[in-house]
Tab-separated table of C-alpha atoms and ligand atoms in Angstrom:
chain	number	residue	atom	x	y	z
A	56	MET	CA	-0.041	-0.270	-0.059
A	57	LYS	CA	1.174	3.692	-0.845
A	58	HIS	CA	0.907	5.517	2.449
A	59	ARG	CA	0.463	9.525	2.078
A	60	ILE	CA	3.386	10.914	4.541
A	61	LEU	CA	2.618	14.805	5.393
A	62	ILE	CA	6.143	15.495	6.372
A	63	VAL	CA	6.418	18.787	8.435
A	64	SER	CA	9.958	20.265	8.480
A	65	SER	CA	12.551	22.313	7.368
A	66	ALA	CA	14.569	23.234	4.109
A	67	ASN	CA	17.837	24.256	3.018
A	68	ILE	CA	20.549	24.651	0.661
A	69	ASP	CA	23.662	23.129	2.110
A	70	PHE	CA	27.213	24.799	1.273
A	71	VAL	CA	29.404	21.811	1.978
A	72	GLN	CA	33.064	21.581	2.406
A	73	ARG	CA	35.198	18.259	2.648
A	74	MET	CA	38.494	18.888	4.751
A	75	ALA	CA	41.445	16.851	5.339
A	76	ARG	CA	41.659	18.698	8.451
A	77	LEU	CA	39.396	20.868	10.355
A	78	PRO	CA	40.576	24.424	11.050
A	79	GLN	CA	41.579	25.394	14.966
A	80	GLN	CA	40.275	28.177	16.937
A	81	GLY	CA	41.912	31.448	15.470
A	82	GLU	CA	43.205	29.786	12.534
A	83	THR	CA	42.952	29.478	8.309
A	84	VAL	CA	42.809	26.652	6.246
A	85	LEU	CA	43.281	27.396	2.858
A	86	GLU	CA	42.310	23.608	1.511
A	87	ASP	CA	41.329	22.670	-2.265
A	88	ALA	CA	38.655	21.203	-0.413
A	89	VAL	CA	35.455	19.738	-2.364
A	90	CYS	CA	33.062	22.448	-2.307
A	91	LYS	CA	29.650	21.906	-3.326
A	92	TYR	CA	25.790	23.912	-2.852
A	93	VAL	CA	23.711	20.780	-2.462
A	94	ALA	CA	19.668	19.954	-1.255
A	95	GLY	CA	19.453	19.823	2.399
A	96	GLY	CA	17.455	20.375	5.494
A	97	LYS	CA	16.420	17.994	7.857
A	98	GLY	CA	12.787	18.193	5.884
A	99	SER	CA	14.077	17.874	2.208
A	100	ASN	CA	16.036	14.722	3.257
A	101	SER	CA	13.458	13.177	5.138
A	102	ALA	CA	10.759	14.214	2.053
A	103	VAL	CA	13.287	12.800	-0.464
A	104	ALA	CA	13.619	9.539	1.793
A	105	PHE	CA	10.317	9.249	1.678
A	106	ALA	CA	9.593	9.687	-2.035
A	107	ARG	CA	12.551	7.171	-2.891
A	108	LEU	CA	11.592	4.974	-0.813
A	109	GLY	CA	7.480	4.823	-2.436
A	110	ALA	CA	5.492	6.561	-0.179
A	111	ASP	CA	3.327	9.496	-1.694
A	112	ALA	CA	5.365	12.278	0.083
A	113	VAL	CA	3.559	15.589	0.904
A	114	PHE	CA	6.482	18.502	2.036
A	115	CYS	CA	5.019	21.123	4.338
A	116	ALA	CA	7.784	23.729	4.361
A	117	LYS	CA	9.189	27.395	3.980
A	118	VAL	CA	11.668	28.530	1.388
A	119	GLY	CA	12.367	32.298	0.227
A	120	ARG	CA	11.352	33.707	-2.971
A	121	ASP	CA	14.449	33.143	-4.386
A	122	GLU	CA	16.497	31.112	-6.692
A	123	ASN	CA	17.452	28.820	-3.782
A	124	GLY	CA	13.756	28.577	-2.999
A	125	ALA	CA	12.960	27.870	-6.538
A	126	ARG	CA	15.646	25.424	-6.935
A	127	LEU	CA	15.015	23.230	-3.896
A	128	LYS	CA	11.037	23.377	-5.388
A	129	ARG	CA	11.845	22.429	-8.579
A	130	ILE	CA	14.191	19.429	-7.294
A	131	TYR	CA	10.913	18.099	-4.901
A	132	GLY	CA	8.535	18.107	-8.387
A	133	GLU	CA	11.829	15.921	-9.696
A	134	GLU	CA	11.849	13.561	-7.113
A	135	GLY	CA	7.983	13.411	-7.377
A	136	ILE	CA	6.975	15.039	-3.634
A	137	ASP	CA	3.506	16.484	-3.394
A	138	THR	CA	4.651	20.360	-3.163
A	139	ARG	CA	1.394	22.447	-2.766
A	140	PHE	CA	2.656	23.278	0.855
A	141	VAL	CA	6.258	24.442	0.124
A	142	PHE	CA	5.307	28.026	1.001
A	143	GLU	CA	7.315	30.815	-0.115
A	144	ASP	CA	8.457	33.578	2.104
A	145	SER	CA	9.000	37.471	1.123
A	146	GLN	CA	10.975	38.622	4.115
A	147	PHE	CA	12.922	35.525	4.516
A	148	SER	CA	15.421	33.854	2.564
A	149	THR	CA	16.140	30.292	1.698
A	150	GLY	CA	17.812	28.594	5.245
A	151	LEU	CA	21.398	27.565	4.561
A	152	ALA	CA	23.459	25.298	6.039
A	153	SER	CA	27.295	25.509	6.032
A	154	ILE	CA	29.162	21.920	6.531
A	155	LEU	CA	32.612	20.780	7.077
A	156	VAL	CA	32.739	17.324	6.834
A	157	GLU	CA	35.664	15.561	7.280
A	158	GLU	CA	37.314	13.153	5.426
A	159	GLU	CA	38.761	10.854	7.247
A	160	ASP	CA	35.582	9.275	9.025
A	161	GLY	CA	32.543	11.233	7.216
A	162	ALA	CA	31.732	13.331	10.269
A	163	ASN	CA	30.486	16.538	10.248
A	164	ARG	CA	29.688	20.033	11.921
A	165	ILE	CA	27.030	21.646	10.846
A	166	ILE	CA	25.871	25.716	10.968
A	167	VAL	CA	22.347	26.414	10.120
A	168	TYR	CA	20.605	29.723	9.233
A	169	PRO	CA	17.040	29.057	8.949
A	170	GLY	CA	15.728	31.931	7.122
A	171	ALA	CA	12.354	31.201	5.915
A	172	ASN	CA	12.246	27.987	7.473
A	173	GLY	CA	11.313	30.136	10.674
A	174	ALA	CA	8.601	31.623	9.403
A	175	LEU	CA	6.784	28.394	8.894
A	176	SER	CA	3.309	29.166	10.498
A	177	VAL	CA	0.237	27.220	12.782
A	178	GLU	CA	-1.637	28.131	8.997
A	179	ASN	CA	0.798	26.992	7.044
A	180	VAL	CA	0.268	23.643	8.882
A	181	GLU	CA	-3.359	23.882	9.230
A	182	GLU	CA	-3.394	24.303	5.453
A	183	ALA	CA	-1.431	21.233	4.428
A	184	PHE	CA	-3.339	18.828	6.153
A	185	THR	CA	-6.333	18.999	4.121
A	186	CYS	CA	-4.187	16.853	1.688
A	187	TYR	CA	-5.137	13.874	3.802
A	188	PRO	CA	-2.285	12.439	5.642
A	189	ASP	CA	-2.013	7.941	6.720
A	190	GLY	CA	1.027	9.349	8.747
A	191	VAL	CA	2.465	12.786	10.125
A	192	PHE	CA	6.124	13.230	10.519
A	193	VAL	CA	8.232	16.546	12.205
A	194	GLN	CA	11.801	17.281	13.093
A	195	LEU	CA	12.581	20.195	15.179
A	196	GLU	CA	14.172	22.667	12.445
A	197	ILE	CA	11.135	24.957	12.172
A	198	PRO	CA	9.174	26.291	14.803
A	199	ASP	CA	7.981	24.802	17.527
A	200	GLU	CA	3.976	26.650	17.419
A	201	ALA	CA	4.518	24.645	13.926
A	202	VAL	CA	6.041	21.472	15.607
A	203	PHE	CA	3.184	21.275	18.175
A	204	ALA	CA	0.363	22.234	15.393
A	205	ALA	CA	1.346	19.044	13.896
A	206	ALA	CA	1.234	16.852	16.546
A	207	ARG	CA	-1.888	18.558	17.788
A	208	PHE	CA	-4.049	18.085	14.141
A	209	ALA	CA	-2.546	14.638	13.833
A	210	ARG	CA	-3.677	13.863	17.381
A	211	GLU	CA	-7.283	15.030	16.737
A	212	LYS	CA	-7.409	13.400	13.540
A	213	ASP	CA	-5.935	10.083	14.798
A	214	ILE	CA	-3.094	9.441	12.379
A	215	PRO	CA	0.767	8.552	13.888
A	216	LEU	CA	2.930	11.080	14.825
A	217	PHE	CA	7.001	10.550	13.657
A	218	VAL	CA	9.314	12.737	15.501
A	219	ASP	CA	12.696	13.099	14.553
A	220	ALA	CA	13.980	14.976	17.600
A	221	GLY	CA	16.234	16.845	15.136
A	222	PRO	CA	18.170	19.308	16.459
A	223	VAL	CA	16.564	19.821	19.589
A	224	ARG	CA	17.163	22.600	21.767
A	225	PRO	CA	17.762	22.818	25.473
A	226	GLY	CA	14.964	22.888	27.285
A	227	PHE	CA	12.678	21.674	24.425
A	228	PRO	CA	8.944	21.143	26.148
A	229	LEU	CA	8.844	17.632	24.999
A	230	GLU	CA	5.588	17.186	26.649
A	231	GLU	CA	3.507	19.392	24.351
A	232	LEU	CA	3.903	17.015	21.517
A	233	GLY	CA	1.128	15.020	23.604
A	234	ARG	CA	1.500	11.616	22.050
A	235	ALA	CA	3.472	9.928	19.221
A	236	GLU	CA	3.908	6.776	17.884
A	237	ILE	CA	7.320	6.858	16.941
A	238	LEU	CA	9.740	9.229	18.770
A	239	SER	CA	13.508	9.515	17.620
A	240	PRO	CA	16.263	11.346	19.210
A	241	ASN	CA	20.422	11.004	18.175
A	242	GLU	CA	22.719	10.891	20.602
A	243	THR	CA	23.027	14.590	21.498
A	244	GLU	CA	19.270	14.865	21.401
A	245	CYS	CA	18.969	12.519	23.266
A	246	ALA	CA	21.302	13.461	26.234
A	247	ALA	CA	19.785	16.764	25.619
A	248	LEU	CA	16.033	16.316	26.493
A	249	THR	CA	16.869	13.415	29.179
A	250	GLY	CA	20.689	14.766	30.862
A	251	ILE	CA	21.918	10.933	29.825
A	252	VAL	CA	24.035	10.512	27.451
A	253	PRO	CA	23.439	6.877	25.653
A	254	ASP	CA	26.444	5.377	25.586
A	255	SER	CA	26.064	1.914	26.890
A	256	VAL	CA	22.792	0.014	27.073
A	257	GLU	CA	21.677	1.173	30.235
A	258	SER	CA	22.237	4.746	29.739
A	259	CYS	CA	20.296	4.656	26.546
A	260	LEU	CA	17.810	2.031	28.570
A	261	LYS	CA	17.175	4.716	31.603
A	262	ALA	CA	17.111	7.597	28.808
A	263	ALA	CA	14.614	5.820	26.995
A	264	ILE	CA	11.851	5.260	29.717
A	265	ARG	CA	12.768	8.587	30.811
A	266	LEU	CA	11.480	9.897	27.146
A	267	ALA	CA	8.788	7.902	27.557
A	268	GLY	CA	7.639	9.136	30.740
A	269	MET	CA	7.740	12.881	29.038
A	270	VAL	CA	5.486	11.889	26.107
A	271	GLU	CA	3.177	9.184	25.447
A	272	THR	CA	4.971	7.509	22.328
A	273	LYS	CA	4.384	4.038	21.631
A	274	TYR	CA	8.499	3.678	20.823
A	275	VAL	CA	11.742	5.222	21.084
A	276	VAL	CA	14.243	4.549	18.792
A	277	ILE	CA	17.754	6.312	20.170
A	278	LYS	CA	20.374	6.801	16.538
A	279	LEU	CA	23.886	5.626	17.717
A	280	GLY	CA	25.953	6.548	15.019
A	281	SER	CA	28.071	3.816	13.462
A	282	ARG	CA	26.990	1.855	17.096
A	283	GLY	CA	23.671	1.190	15.348
A	284	SER	CA	20.222	2.146	17.116
A	285	PHE	CA	18.364	1.198	20.369
A	286	VAL	CA	14.728	0.589	20.260
A	287	TYR	CA	12.481	0.575	23.168
A	288	ASP	CA	8.880	-0.226	23.186
A	289	GLY	CA	8.280	0.250	27.078
A	290	LYS	CA	8.790	-2.892	27.696
A	291	TYR	CA	11.459	-4.470	26.060
A	292	TYR	CA	14.703	-2.992	24.628
A	293	HIS	CA	16.246	-4.515	21.045
A	294	LEU	CA	19.605	-2.814	19.629
A	295	VAL	CA	20.234	-2.852	16.308
A	296	PRO	CA	23.850	-2.792	15.234
A	297	ALA	CA	25.379	-0.477	12.434
A	298	HIS	CA	26.360	-1.716	9.309
A	299	LYS	CA	30.087	-1.991	8.524
A	300	VAL	CA	30.573	0.506	5.193
A	301	GLN	CA	32.829	2.770	4.088
A	302	ALA	CA	31.700	6.015	5.490
A	303	VAL	CA	32.417	9.098	3.161
A	304	ASP	CA	29.979	11.514	4.153
A	305	THR	CA	27.529	11.047	7.658
A	306	THR	CA	25.207	14.068	6.654
A	307	ALA	CA	21.690	12.845	6.239
A	308	ALA	CA	22.461	9.386	8.248
A	309	GLY	CA	19.732	10.413	10.812
A	310	ASP	CA	17.194	11.838	8.354
A	311	VAL	CA	16.651	9.251	6.371
A	312	PHE	CA	17.140	6.369	8.969
A	313	THR	CA	14.012	7.826	10.503
A	314	ALA	CA	12.333	8.531	7.722
A	315	ALA	CA	12.903	4.969	6.448
A	316	LEU	CA	12.023	3.375	9.991
A	317	SER	CA	8.582	5.450	9.610
A	318	TYR	CA	7.731	4.499	6.232
A	319	ALA	CA	8.461	0.773	7.201
A	320	TYR	CA	6.694	1.032	10.230
A	321	LEU	CA	3.974	2.165	8.324
A	322	GLN	CA	4.127	-0.590	5.764
A	323	LYS	CA	3.934	-3.530	8.065
A	324	GLY	CA	3.811	-2.196	11.990
A	325	ASP	CA	6.950	-4.423	12.868
A	326	ILE	CA	8.912	-1.694	14.507
A	327	GLN	CA	12.086	-4.292	14.757
A	328	GLU	CA	11.722	-4.993	11.029
A	329	ALA	CA	11.458	-1.172	10.121
A	330	ALA	CA	14.728	-0.284	12.407
A	331	ARG	CA	16.609	-3.081	10.372
A	332	PHE	CA	15.001	-1.701	6.890
A	333	ALA	CA	16.137	1.867	7.959
A	334	THR	CA	19.928	0.762	9.347
A	335	TYR	CA	20.454	-0.900	5.694
A	336	ALA	CA	19.392	2.632	4.350
A	337	ALA	CA	21.417	4.842	6.589
A	338	ALA	CA	23.897	3.053	5.903
A	339	LEU	CA	23.532	3.603	2.461
A	340	SER	CA	23.199	7.041	2.930
A	341	VAL	CA	27.133	7.387	4.876
A	342	THR	CA	28.617	6.090	1.891
A	343	LYS	CA	27.760	8.760	-0.411
A	344	GLU	CA	28.246	12.697	-0.309
A	345	GLY	CA	25.842	15.160	0.374
A	346	ALA	CA	22.386	15.336	2.555
A	347	VAL	CA	19.634	14.907	-0.234
A	348	PRO	CA	22.010	13.512	-3.404
A	349	SER	CA	22.749	10.402	-0.849
A	350	VAL	CA	19.133	9.186	-0.433
A	351	PRO	CA	18.741	5.408	-1.326
A	352	THR	CA	16.268	4.223	-3.243
A	353	LEU	CA	13.707	1.228	-2.664
A	354	ARG	CA	15.986	-0.790	-4.973
A	355	GLN	CA	19.134	-0.027	-3.727
A	356	VAL	CA	17.749	-0.041	0.036
A	357	LYS	CA	16.967	-4.185	-1.094
A	358	ASP	CA	19.865	-4.828	-3.037
A	359	PHE	CA	21.880	-3.943	-0.456
A	360	ALA	CA	19.895	-5.473	2.305
A	361	ALA	CA	20.435	-8.621	0.222
A	362	GLN	CA	23.657	-8.716	-0.475
A	363	LEU	CA	24.334	-8.720	2.963
A	364	ARG	CA	22.597	-11.226	3.554
A	365	GLU	CA	24.083	-13.373	1.312
A	366	GLY	CA	27.336	-12.672	2.690
A	367	GLY	CA	26.276	-13.880	6.190
A	368	ARG	CA	26.099	-10.290	7.608
B	1273	LIG	P1	22.879	12.927	10.630
B	1273	LIG	O1	22.786	14.576	12.196
B	1273	LIG	O2	24.090	13.445	10.734
B	1273	LIG	O3	21.426	13.314	10.529
B	1273	LIG	P2	22.368	11.779	13.028
B	1273	LIG	O4	23.445	12.180	14.487
B	1273	LIG	O5	20.745	12.244	13.399
B	1273	LIG	O6	22.377	12.255	11.569
B	1273	LIG	P3	23.146	8.913	13.509
B	1273	LIG	O7	23.196	8.518	14.769
B	1273	LIG	O8	25.061	9.353	13.378
B	1273	LIG	O9	22.316	10.361	13.090
B	1273	LIG	O10	22.836	8.056	12.443
B	1273	LIG	C1	21.420	7.973	12.255
B	1273	LIG	C2	21.632	6.166	11.884
B	1273	LIG	O11	22.443	6.173	10.428
B	1273	LIG	C3	22.447	5.410	12.715
B	1273	LIG	O12	21.627	4.481	13.543
B	1273	LIG	C4	22.943	4.131	11.985
B	1273	LIG	O13	22.151	3.134	11.807
B	1273	LIG	C5	23.449	4.779	10.501
B	1273	LIG	N1	25.234	5.699	10.586
B	1273	LIG	C6	25.597	6.968	11.125
B	1273	LIG	N2	26.818	6.578	11.049
B	1273	LIG	C7	27.158	5.144	10.541
B	1273	LIG	C8	28.400	4.709	9.513
B	1273	LIG	N3	29.298	5.767	10.074
B	1273	LIG	N4	28.343	3.677	9.308
B	1273	LIG	C9	27.388	2.875	9.084
B	1273	LIG	N5	26.247	3.376	9.661
B	1273	LIG	C10	25.907	4.542	10.453
B	1274	LIG	O1	20.519	16.358	9.384
B	1274	LIG	C1	21.430	16.943	8.188
B	1274	LIG	C2	20.860	18.222	7.739
B	1274	LIG	O2	20.579	18.893	8.638
B	1274	LIG	C3	21.757	18.629	6.262
B	1274	LIG	O3	21.327	18.575	5.113
B	1274	LIG	C4	21.213	20.595	6.908
B	1274	LIG	O4	20.824	21.123	5.711
B	1274	LIG	C5	20.741	20.744	8.699
B	1274	LIG	O5	19.362	20.722	8.057
């Protein structure tokens, strides 16, 4: 079944530099680094992931009335994403992210200028709900009011809500989400929300229990980078190790993971199977440069999974 998923989130153009070595404080590094402008933003990455995996993706976001905004909308259209609710703001320019990627392990450092993302309003979100979604997916790179409105409308209409907690700000009132099907923070977000660094099974469990106490959620799935993910269903936990791949650029791995997790969960309702599927998708995304350009298709995820199974992994 092709589920319609409404992604309420952010849109950016990423300026990406791959560096052999990052500058120290006060240092200027001149490098013939590979620089690229690519489509990004947590919402773009997730919307493209849903679309490439086969969902009917409807994107609710805000871009500027500028060249970058037009470029993003063109890309979404080419991906088959419904852009009726990608609004244009005449005051702010399209969001920008400056990303430094370390060549050694593909790890990144990101600074975001939110621009038009900061103007996504409750009214915009309300309008987007006229698409009659089967699932709603939110991330936190937009105003809190927009996130809470999406959560409220989803609750009122009894639509499952998937929350990727990136990038959470300290003091974010998680409880205002009310109810979620899956809540998925990464390590930093988990620590910011709970005060617990999820660096062991015990601390993951403690953090997951705390998160489940903060918001009514069926599942907590903590993303643990190259260590994999931790799935908690309110009673039992399950660890899903990451696949060993050559990490080129980890940007968007988290977005791809949570989108793939939500997609697969909507398809079959099995959280462990969904986490395994998401782990394949995210592993593929780290082997490629860039945010949107690194998002795999359903075919690629299936082939990769089959290849690993044949190799006994
Ligand atoms: P980002 O902010 O870079 O998009 P994130 O911090 O939100 O990512 P991570 O925990 O880094 O999310 O990654 C999400 C998932 O991607 C992990 O749970 C894991 O399955 C996979 N992953 C991340 N890094 C690697 C890696 N180096 N090798 C293999 N898989 C990885
Ligand atoms: O999660 C990766 C994304 O974070 C990048 O594409 C960047 O735009 C920031 O939003």
